[in-house]
Coordinates of C-alpha atoms in Angstrom, one line a residue:
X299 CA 68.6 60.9 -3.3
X300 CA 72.7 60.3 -4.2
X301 CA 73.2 56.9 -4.5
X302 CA 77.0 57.9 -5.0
X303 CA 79.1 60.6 -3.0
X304 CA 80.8 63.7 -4.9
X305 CA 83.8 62.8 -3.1
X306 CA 85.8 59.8 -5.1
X307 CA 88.3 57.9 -2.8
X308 CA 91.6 58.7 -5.3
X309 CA 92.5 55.8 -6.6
X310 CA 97.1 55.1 -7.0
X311 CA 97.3 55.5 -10.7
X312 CA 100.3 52.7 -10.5
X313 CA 97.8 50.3 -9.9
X314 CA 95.1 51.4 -12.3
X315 CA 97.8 50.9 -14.8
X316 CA 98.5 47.6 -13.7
X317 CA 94.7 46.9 -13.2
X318 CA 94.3 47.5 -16.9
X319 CA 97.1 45.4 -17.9
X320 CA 95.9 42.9 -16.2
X321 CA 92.9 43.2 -18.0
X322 CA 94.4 43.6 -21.7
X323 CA 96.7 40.4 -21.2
X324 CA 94.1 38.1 -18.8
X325 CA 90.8 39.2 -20.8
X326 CA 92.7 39.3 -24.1
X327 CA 91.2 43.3 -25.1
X328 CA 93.1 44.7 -28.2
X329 CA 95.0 47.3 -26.9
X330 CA 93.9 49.8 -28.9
X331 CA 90.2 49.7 -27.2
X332 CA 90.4 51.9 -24.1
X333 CA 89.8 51.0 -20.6
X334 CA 88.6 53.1 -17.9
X335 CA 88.8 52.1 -14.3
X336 CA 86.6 54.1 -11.3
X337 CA 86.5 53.9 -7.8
X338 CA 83.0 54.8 -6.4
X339 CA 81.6 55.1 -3.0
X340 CA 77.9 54.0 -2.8
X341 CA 75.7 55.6 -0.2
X342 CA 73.2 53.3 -0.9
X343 CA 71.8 51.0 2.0
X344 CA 73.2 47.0 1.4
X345 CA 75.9 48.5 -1.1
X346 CA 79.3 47.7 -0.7
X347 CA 81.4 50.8 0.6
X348 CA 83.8 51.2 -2.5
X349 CA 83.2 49.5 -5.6
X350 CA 86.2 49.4 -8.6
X351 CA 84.4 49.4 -12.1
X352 CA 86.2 48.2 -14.6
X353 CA 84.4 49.4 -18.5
X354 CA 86.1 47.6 -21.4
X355 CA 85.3 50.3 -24.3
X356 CA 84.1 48.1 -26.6
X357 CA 80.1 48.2 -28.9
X358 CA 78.3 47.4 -26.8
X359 CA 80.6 48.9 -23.7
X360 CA 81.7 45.7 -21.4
X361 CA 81.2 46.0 -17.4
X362 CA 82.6 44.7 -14.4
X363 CA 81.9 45.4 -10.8
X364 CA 84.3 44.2 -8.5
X365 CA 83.2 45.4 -4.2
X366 CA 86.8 46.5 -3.4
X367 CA 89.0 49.2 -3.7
X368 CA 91.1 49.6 -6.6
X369 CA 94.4 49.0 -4.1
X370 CA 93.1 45.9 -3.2
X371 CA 92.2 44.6 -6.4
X372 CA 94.7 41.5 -7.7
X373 CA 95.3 39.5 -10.9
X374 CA 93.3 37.0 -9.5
X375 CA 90.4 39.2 -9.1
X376 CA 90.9 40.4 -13.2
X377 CA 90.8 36.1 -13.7
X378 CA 87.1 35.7 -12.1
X379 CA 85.7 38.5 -14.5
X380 CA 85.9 35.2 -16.9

C-alpha cells in the first residue's frame, strides 16, 4: 500500500524561502545547517490531505509536521514548533 501519492502538490518556492527564514530567525538554526521543506499528500485513512514537513538538518535531524499546505503556512505557525 502507498501511504503517500507520487504526485507532490508543487509547492511556490517564494514561500519556502520565507518558510525557512522564518524558521532560521524564529527557531534560532545557524544558517549554515540546511533546511528542507516538503509538501506531501497522504493517502492514508484519518491523515490530513497535505502535510508541510519542515526537517532542520541538524545530528540528530529535527522534525516538524505542520497539516497544511506550504501556502498556507504563517510565522505564527513557525512560533508553535516551540
Amino acid at each position: 500500500m502507498n501511504l503517500f501519492s507520487q504526485d507532490k502538490p508543487k509547492a511556490n518556492p517564494e514561500k519556502v524561502r520565507d518558510i525557512k527564514n522564518w524558521v532560521y530567525r524564529i527557531l534560532n538554526v545557524n544558517p549554515d545547517i540546511p533546511i528542507s521543506i516538503s509538501q506531501l499528500t497522504c493517502q492514508e485513512p484519518g491523515c490530513p490531505p497535505i502535510e508541510t514537513v519542515i526537517a532542520i538538518m541538524t545530528q540528530p535531524v529535527k522534525q516538524y509536521k505542520i497539516h497544511k499546505t506550504v501556502d498556507e503556512i504563517d510565522e505564527l505557525d513557525i512560533c508553535n514548533l516551540y
